[in-house]
PDB file of C-alpha atoms in Angstrom:
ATOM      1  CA  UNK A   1       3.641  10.408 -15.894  1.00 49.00           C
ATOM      2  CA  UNK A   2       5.922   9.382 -12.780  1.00 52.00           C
ATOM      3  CA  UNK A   3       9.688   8.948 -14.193  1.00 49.00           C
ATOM      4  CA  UNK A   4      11.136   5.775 -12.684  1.00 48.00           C
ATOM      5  CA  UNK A   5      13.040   7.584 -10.146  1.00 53.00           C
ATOM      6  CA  UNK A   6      10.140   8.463  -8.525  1.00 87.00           C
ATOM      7  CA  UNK A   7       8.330   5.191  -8.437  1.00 96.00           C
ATOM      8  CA  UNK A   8       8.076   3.704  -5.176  1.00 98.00           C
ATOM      9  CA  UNK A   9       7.887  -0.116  -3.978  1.00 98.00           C
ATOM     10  CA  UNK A  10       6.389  -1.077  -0.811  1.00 98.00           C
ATOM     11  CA  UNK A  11       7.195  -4.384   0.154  1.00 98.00           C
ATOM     12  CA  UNK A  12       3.605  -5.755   2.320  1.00 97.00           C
ATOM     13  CA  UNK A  13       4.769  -7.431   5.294  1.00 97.00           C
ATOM     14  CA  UNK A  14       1.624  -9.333   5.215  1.00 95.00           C
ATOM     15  CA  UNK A  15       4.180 -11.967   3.089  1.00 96.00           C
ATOM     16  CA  UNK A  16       6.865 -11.394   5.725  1.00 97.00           C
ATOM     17  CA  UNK A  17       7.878 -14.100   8.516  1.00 97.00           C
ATOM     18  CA  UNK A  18       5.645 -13.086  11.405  1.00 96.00           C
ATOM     19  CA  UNK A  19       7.688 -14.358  14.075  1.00 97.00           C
ATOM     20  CA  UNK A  20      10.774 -11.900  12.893  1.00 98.00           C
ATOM     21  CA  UNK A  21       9.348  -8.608  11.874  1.00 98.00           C
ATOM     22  CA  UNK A  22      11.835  -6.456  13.006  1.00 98.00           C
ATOM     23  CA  UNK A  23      14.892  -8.316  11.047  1.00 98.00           C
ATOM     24  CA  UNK A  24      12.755  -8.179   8.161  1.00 98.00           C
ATOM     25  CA  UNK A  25      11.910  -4.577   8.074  1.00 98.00           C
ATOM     26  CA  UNK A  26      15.677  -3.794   8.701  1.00 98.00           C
ATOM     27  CA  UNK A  27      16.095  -6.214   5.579  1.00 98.00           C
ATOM     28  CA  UNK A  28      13.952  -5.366   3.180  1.00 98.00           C
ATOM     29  CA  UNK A  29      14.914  -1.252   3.984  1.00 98.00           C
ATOM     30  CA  UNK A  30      18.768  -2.281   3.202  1.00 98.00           C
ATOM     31  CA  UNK A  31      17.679  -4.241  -0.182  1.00 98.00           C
ATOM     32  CA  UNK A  32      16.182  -0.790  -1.705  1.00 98.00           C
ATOM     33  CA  UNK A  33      12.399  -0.475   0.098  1.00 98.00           C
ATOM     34  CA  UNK A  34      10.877   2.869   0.025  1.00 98.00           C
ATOM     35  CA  UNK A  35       8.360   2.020   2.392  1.00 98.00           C
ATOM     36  CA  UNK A  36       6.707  -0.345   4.162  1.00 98.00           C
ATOM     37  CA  UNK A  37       3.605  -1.537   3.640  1.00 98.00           C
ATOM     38  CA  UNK A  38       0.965  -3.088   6.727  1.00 98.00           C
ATOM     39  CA  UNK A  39      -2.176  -4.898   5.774  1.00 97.00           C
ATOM     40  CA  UNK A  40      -4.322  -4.497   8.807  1.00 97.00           C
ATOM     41  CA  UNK A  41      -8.053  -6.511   8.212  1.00 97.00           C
ATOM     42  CA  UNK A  42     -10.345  -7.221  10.202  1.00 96.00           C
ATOM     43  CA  UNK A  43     -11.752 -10.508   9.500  1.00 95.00           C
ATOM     44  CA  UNK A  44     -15.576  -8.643   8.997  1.00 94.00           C
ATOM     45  CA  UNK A  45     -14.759  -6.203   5.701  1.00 95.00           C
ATOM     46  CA  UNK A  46     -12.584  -8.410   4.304  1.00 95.00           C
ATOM     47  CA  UNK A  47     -11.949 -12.418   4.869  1.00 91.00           C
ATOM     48  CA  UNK A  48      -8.766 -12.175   6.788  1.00 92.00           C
ATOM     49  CA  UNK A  49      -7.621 -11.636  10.237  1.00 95.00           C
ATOM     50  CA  UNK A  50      -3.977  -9.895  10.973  1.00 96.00           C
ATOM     51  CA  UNK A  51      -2.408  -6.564  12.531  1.00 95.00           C
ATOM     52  CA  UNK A  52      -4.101  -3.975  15.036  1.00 96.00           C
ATOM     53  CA  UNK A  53      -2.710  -1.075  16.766  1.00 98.00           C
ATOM     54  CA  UNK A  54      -0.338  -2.825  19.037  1.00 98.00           C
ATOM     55  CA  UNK A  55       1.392  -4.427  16.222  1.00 97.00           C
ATOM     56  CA  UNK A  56       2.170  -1.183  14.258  1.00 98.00           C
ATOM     57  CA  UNK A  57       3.696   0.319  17.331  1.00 98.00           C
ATOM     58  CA  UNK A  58       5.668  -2.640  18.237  1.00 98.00           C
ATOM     59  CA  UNK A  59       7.362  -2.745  14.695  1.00 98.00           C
ATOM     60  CA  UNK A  60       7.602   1.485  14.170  1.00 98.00           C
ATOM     61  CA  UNK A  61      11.054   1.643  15.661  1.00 98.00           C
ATOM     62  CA  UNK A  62      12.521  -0.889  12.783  1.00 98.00           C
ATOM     63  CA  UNK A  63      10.784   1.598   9.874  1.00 98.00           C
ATOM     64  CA  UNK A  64      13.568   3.828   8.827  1.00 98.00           C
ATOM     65  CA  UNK A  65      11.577   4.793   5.902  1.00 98.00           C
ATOM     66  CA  UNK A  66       7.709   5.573   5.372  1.00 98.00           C
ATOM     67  CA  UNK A  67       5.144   3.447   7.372  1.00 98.00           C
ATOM     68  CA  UNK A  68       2.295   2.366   5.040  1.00 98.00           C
ATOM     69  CA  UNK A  69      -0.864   1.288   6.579  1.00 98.00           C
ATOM     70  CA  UNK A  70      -3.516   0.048   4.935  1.00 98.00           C
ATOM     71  CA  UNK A  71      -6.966  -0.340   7.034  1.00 98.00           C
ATOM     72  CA  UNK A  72      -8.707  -3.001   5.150  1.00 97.00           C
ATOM     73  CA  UNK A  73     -11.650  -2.978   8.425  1.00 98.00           C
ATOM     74  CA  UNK A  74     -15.260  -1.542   9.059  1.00 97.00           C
ATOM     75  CA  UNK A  75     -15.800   1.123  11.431  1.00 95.00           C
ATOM     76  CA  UNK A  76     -12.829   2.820  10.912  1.00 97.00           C
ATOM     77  CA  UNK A  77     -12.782   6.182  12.545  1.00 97.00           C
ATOM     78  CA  UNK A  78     -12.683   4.728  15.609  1.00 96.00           C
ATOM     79  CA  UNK A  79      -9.626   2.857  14.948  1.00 98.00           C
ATOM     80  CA  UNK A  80      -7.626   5.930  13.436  1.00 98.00           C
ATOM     81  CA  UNK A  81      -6.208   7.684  16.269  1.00 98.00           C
ATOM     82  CA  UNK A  82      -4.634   4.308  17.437  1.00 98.00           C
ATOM     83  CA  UNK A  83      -3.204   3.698  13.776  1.00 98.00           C
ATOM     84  CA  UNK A  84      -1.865   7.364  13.780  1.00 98.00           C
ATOM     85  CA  UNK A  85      -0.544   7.105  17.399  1.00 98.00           C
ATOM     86  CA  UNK A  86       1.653   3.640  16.761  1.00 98.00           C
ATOM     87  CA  UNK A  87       3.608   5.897  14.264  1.00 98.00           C
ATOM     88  CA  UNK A  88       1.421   5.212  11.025  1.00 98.00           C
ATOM     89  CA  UNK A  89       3.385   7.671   8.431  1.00 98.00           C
ATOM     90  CA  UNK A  90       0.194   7.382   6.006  1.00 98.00           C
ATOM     91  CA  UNK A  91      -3.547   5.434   6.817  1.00 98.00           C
ATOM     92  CA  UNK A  92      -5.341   4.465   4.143  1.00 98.00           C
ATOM     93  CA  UNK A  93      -9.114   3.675   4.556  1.00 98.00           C
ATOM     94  CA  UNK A  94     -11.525   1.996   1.527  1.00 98.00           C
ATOM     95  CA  UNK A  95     -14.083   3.955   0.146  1.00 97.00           C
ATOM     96  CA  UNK A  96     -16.582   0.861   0.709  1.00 97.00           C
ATOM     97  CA  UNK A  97     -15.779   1.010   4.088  1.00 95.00           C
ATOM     98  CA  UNK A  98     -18.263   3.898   5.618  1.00 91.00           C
ATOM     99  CA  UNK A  99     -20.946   6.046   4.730  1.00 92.00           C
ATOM    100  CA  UNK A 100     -18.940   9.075   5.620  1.00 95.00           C
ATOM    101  CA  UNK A 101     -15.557   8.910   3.471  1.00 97.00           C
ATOM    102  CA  UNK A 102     -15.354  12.740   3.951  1.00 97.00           C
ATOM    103  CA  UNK A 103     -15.127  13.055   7.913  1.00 97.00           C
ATOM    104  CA  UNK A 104     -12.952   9.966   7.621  1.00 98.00           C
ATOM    105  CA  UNK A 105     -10.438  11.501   5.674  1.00 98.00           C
ATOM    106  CA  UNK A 106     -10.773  14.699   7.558  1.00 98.00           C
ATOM    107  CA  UNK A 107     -10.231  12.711  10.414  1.00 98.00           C
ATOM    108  CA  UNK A 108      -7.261  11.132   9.085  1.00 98.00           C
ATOM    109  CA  UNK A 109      -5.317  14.479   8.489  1.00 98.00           C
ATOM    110  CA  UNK A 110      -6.270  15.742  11.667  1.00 98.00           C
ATOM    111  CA  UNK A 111      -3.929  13.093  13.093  1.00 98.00           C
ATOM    112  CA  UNK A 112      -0.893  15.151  11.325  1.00 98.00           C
ATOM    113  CA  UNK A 113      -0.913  11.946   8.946  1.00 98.00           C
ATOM    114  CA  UNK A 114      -1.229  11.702   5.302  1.00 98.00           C
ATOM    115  CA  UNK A 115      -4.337  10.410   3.806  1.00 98.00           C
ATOM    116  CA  UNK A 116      -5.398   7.555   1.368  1.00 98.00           C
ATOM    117  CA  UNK A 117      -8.226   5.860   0.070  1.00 98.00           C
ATOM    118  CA  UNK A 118      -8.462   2.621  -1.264  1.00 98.00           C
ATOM    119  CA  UNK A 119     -10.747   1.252  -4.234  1.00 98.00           C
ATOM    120  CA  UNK A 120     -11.673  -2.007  -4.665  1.00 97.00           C
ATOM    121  CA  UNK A 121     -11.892  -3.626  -8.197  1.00 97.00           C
ATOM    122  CA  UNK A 122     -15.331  -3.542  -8.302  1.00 97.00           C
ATOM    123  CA  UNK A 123     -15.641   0.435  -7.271  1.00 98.00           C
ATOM    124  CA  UNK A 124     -15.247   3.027 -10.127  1.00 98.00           C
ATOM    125  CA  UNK A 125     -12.707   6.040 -10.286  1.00 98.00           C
ATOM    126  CA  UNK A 126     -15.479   8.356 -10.333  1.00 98.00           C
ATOM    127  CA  UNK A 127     -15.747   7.516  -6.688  1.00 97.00           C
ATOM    128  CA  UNK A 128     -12.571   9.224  -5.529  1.00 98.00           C
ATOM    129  CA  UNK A 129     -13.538  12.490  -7.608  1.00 98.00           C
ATOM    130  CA  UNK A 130     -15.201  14.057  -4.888  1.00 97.00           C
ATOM    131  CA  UNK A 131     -12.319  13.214  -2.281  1.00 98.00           C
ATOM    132  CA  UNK A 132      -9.505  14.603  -4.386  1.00 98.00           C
ATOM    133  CA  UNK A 133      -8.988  17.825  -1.732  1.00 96.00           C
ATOM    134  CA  UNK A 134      -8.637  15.492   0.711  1.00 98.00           C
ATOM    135  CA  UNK A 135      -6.371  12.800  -0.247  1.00 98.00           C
ATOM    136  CA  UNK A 136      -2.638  12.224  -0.434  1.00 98.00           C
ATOM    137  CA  UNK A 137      -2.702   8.594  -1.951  1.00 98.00           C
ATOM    138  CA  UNK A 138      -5.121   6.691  -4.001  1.00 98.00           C
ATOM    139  CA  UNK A 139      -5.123   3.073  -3.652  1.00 98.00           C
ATOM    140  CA  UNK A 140      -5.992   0.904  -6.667  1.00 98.00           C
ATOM    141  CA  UNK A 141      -6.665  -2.814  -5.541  1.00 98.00           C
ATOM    142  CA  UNK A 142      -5.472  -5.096  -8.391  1.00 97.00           C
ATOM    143  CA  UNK A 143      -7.007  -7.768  -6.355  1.00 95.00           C
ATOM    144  CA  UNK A 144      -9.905  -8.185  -4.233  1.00 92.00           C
ATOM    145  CA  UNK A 145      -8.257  -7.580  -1.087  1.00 87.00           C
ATOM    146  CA  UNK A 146      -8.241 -10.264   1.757  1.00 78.00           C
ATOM    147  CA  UNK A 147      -5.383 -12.267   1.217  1.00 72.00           C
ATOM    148  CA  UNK A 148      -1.703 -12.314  -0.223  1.00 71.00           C
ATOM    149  CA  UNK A 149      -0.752 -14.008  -3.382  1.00 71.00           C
ATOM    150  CA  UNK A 150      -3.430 -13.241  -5.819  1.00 79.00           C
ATOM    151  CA  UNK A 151      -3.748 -12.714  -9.356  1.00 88.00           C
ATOM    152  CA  UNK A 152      -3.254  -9.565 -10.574  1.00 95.00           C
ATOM    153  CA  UNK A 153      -6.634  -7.693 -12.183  1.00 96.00           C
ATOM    154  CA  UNK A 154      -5.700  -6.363 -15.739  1.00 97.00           C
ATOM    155  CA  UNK A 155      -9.403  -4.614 -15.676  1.00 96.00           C
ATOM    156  CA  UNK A 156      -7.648  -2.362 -13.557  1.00 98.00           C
ATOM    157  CA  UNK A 157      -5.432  -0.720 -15.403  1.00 98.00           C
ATOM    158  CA  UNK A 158      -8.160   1.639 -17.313  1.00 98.00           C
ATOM    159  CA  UNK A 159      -9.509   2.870 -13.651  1.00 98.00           C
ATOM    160  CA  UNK A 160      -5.704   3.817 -12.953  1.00 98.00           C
ATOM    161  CA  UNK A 161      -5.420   5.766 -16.254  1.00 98.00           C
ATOM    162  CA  UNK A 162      -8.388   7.483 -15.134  1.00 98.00           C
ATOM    163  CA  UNK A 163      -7.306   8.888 -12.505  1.00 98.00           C
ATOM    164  CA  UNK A 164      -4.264   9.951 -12.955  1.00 98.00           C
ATOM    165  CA  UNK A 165      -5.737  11.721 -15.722  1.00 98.00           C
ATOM    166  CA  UNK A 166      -8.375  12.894 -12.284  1.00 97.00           C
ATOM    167  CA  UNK A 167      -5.793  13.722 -10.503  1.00 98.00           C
ATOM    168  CA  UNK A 168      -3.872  16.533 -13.139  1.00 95.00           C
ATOM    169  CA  UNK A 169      -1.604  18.421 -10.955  1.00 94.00           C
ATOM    170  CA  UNK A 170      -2.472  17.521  -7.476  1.00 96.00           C
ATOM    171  CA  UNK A 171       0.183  15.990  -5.305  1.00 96.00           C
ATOM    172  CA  UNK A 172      -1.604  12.861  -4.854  1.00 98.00           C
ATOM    173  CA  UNK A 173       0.313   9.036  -5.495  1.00 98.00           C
ATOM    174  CA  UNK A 174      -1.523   6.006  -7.427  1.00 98.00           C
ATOM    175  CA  UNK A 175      -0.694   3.214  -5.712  1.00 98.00           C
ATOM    176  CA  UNK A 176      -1.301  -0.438  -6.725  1.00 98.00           C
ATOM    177  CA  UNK A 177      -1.956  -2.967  -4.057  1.00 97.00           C
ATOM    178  CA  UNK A 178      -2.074  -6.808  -5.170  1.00 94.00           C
ATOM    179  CA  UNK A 179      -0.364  -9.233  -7.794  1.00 95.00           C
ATOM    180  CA  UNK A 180       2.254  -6.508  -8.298  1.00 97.00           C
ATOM    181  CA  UNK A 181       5.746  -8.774 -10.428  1.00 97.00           C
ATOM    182  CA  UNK A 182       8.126  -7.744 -13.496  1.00 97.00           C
ATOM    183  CA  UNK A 183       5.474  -8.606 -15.478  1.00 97.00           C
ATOM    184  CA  UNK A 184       2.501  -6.176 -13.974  1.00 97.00           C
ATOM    185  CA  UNK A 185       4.144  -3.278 -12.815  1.00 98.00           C
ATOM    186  CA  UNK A 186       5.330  -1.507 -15.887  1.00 97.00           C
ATOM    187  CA  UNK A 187       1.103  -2.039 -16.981  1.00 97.00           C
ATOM    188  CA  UNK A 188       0.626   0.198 -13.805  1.00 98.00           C
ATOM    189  CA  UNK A 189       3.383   2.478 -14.189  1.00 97.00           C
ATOM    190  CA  UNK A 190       2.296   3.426 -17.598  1.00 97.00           C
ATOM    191  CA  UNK A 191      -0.648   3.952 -16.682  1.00 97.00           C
ATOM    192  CA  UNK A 192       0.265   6.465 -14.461  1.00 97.00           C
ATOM    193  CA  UNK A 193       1.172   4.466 -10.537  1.00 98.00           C
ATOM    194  CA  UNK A 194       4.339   5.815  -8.984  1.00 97.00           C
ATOM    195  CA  UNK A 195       3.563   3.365  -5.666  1.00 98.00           C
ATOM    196  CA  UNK A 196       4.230  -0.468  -6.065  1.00 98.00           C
ATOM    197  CA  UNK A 197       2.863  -2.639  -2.721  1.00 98.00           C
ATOM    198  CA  UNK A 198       4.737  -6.034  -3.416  1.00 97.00           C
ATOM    199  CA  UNK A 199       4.328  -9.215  -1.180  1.00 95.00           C
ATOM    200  CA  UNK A 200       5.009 -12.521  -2.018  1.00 94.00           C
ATOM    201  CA  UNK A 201       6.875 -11.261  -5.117  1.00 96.00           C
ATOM    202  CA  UNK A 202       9.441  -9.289  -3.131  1.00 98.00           C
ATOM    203  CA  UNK A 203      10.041 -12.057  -0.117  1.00 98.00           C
ATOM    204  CA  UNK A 204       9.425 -15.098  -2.182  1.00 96.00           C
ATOM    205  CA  UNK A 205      12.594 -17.039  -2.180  1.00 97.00           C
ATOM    206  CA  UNK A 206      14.430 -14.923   0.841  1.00 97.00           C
ATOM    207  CA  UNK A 207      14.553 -14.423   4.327  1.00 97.00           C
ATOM    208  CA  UNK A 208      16.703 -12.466   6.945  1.00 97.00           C
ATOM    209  CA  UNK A 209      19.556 -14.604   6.141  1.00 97.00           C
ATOM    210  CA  UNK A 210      19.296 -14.775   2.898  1.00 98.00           C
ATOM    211  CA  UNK A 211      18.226 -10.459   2.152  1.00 98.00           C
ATOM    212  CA  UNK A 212      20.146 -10.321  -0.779  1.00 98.00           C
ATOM    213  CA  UNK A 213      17.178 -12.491  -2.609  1.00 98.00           C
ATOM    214  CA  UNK A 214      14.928  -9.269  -1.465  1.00 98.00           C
ATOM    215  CA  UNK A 215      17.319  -7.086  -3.052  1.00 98.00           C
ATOM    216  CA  UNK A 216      17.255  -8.741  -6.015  1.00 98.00           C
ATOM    217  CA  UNK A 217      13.301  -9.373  -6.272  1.00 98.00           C
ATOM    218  CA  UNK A 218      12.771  -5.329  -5.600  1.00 98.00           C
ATOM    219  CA  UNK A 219      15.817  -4.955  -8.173  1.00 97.00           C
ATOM    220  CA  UNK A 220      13.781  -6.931 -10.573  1.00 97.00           C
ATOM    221  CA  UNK A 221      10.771  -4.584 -10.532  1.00 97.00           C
ATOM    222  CA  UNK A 222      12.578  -1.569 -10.405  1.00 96.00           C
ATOM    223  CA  UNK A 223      13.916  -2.751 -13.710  1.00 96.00           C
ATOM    224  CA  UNK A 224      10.531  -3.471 -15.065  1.00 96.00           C
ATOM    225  CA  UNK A 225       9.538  -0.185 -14.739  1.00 95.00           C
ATOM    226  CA  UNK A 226      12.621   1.521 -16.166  1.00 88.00           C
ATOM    227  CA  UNK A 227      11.102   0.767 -19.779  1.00 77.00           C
ATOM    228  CA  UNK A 228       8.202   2.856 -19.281  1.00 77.00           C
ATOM    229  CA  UNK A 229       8.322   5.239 -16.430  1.00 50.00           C
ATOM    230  CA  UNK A 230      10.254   7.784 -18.573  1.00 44.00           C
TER     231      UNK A 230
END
């Protein structure tokens, strides 16, 4: 079980103001971010349109911390060496995305980056089991992915006990991606998460002049977790 010093939150820019990325990288980093998190979709595997390659490198000199991208498109080899060249620190690719997950993930380590792979809620645990050698992060959609602001899935939370209990000793992070508040993170947490990708519940209510609001939202769930991450 992760102990709460160890849990991460990854505020998803995706909920960020888009004309002002850099001010609210450097913001959210000051209020207590461990990484930041980029939704990159395609429009084609999921119904949403935002980030490519050009945006990543354009916004790589604000990350101080660990640049989280998430490739919610279809091909994606092709796309990975320009993710891992804009400075991606870890590139996540969905299971359901390719017939190949193997040579994808291969392909994403021989960048020098750290791998994930992402499940979506209707894609069982037992799907990552033969991928376990090759991944550094598991991603557990709580929502169908596609847009910001969605309900959280509770059916989830079983698939995230199972594979932490998968997992066993490997160095590999859970993280939960969608409808992530007070309320639903320490359900994750116990269940064995130690990454938290937060949107609209870490920017709702704040912006670059206002940051402390940030602070406190990522305050908030860090707090939330401190019950059960023990």
């Amino acid at each position: 079980m992760p102990t709460q010093s160890a849990i991460k939150i990854a505020p998803s820019i995706l909920s960020a103001d888009f004309a002002d990325f850099g001010r609210e990288i450097q913001a959210i980093e000051a209020q207590g971010a461990d990484w930041v998190h980029v939704d990159v979709m395609d429009g084609h595997f999921v119904p949403n349109l935002t980030f490519g390659p050009q945006l990543c490198k354009a916004i790589r000199r604000h990350i101080k911390t660990v640049m989280d991208v998430h490739l919610m498109i279809s091909p994606v080899d092709t796309y990975i060496e320009a993710f891992a060249e804009a400075g991606a620190d870890i590139i996540t690719a969905h299971a359901e995305a390719g017939p190949h997950m193997h040579r994808t993930l291969q392909a994403i380590r021989a960048t020098g980056k750290k791998a994930g792979l992402a499940l979506n809620p209707g894609t069982p645990a037992e799907a990552a089991a033969p991928l376990l050698d090759l991944v550094d992060l598991i991603c557990v959609m709580t929502v169908n992915p596609g847009f910001g602001g969605q309900k959280f899935l509770h059916s989830q939370i079983d698939k995230v006990r199972s594979l932490r209990a998968m997992i066993g000793g490997r160095p590999i992070h859970i993280e939960i991606d969608g409808g992530i508040t007070p309320e639903t993170a320490p359900l994750v947490t116990a269940a064995g998460a130690d990454v938290l990708v937060a949107g609209s519940s870490v920017f709702s209510g704040g912006s670059v002049e206002r940051p402390e609001i940030y602070g406190r939202n990522i305050r908030a769930i860090r707090a939330a977790v401190e019950t059960v991450a023990v």
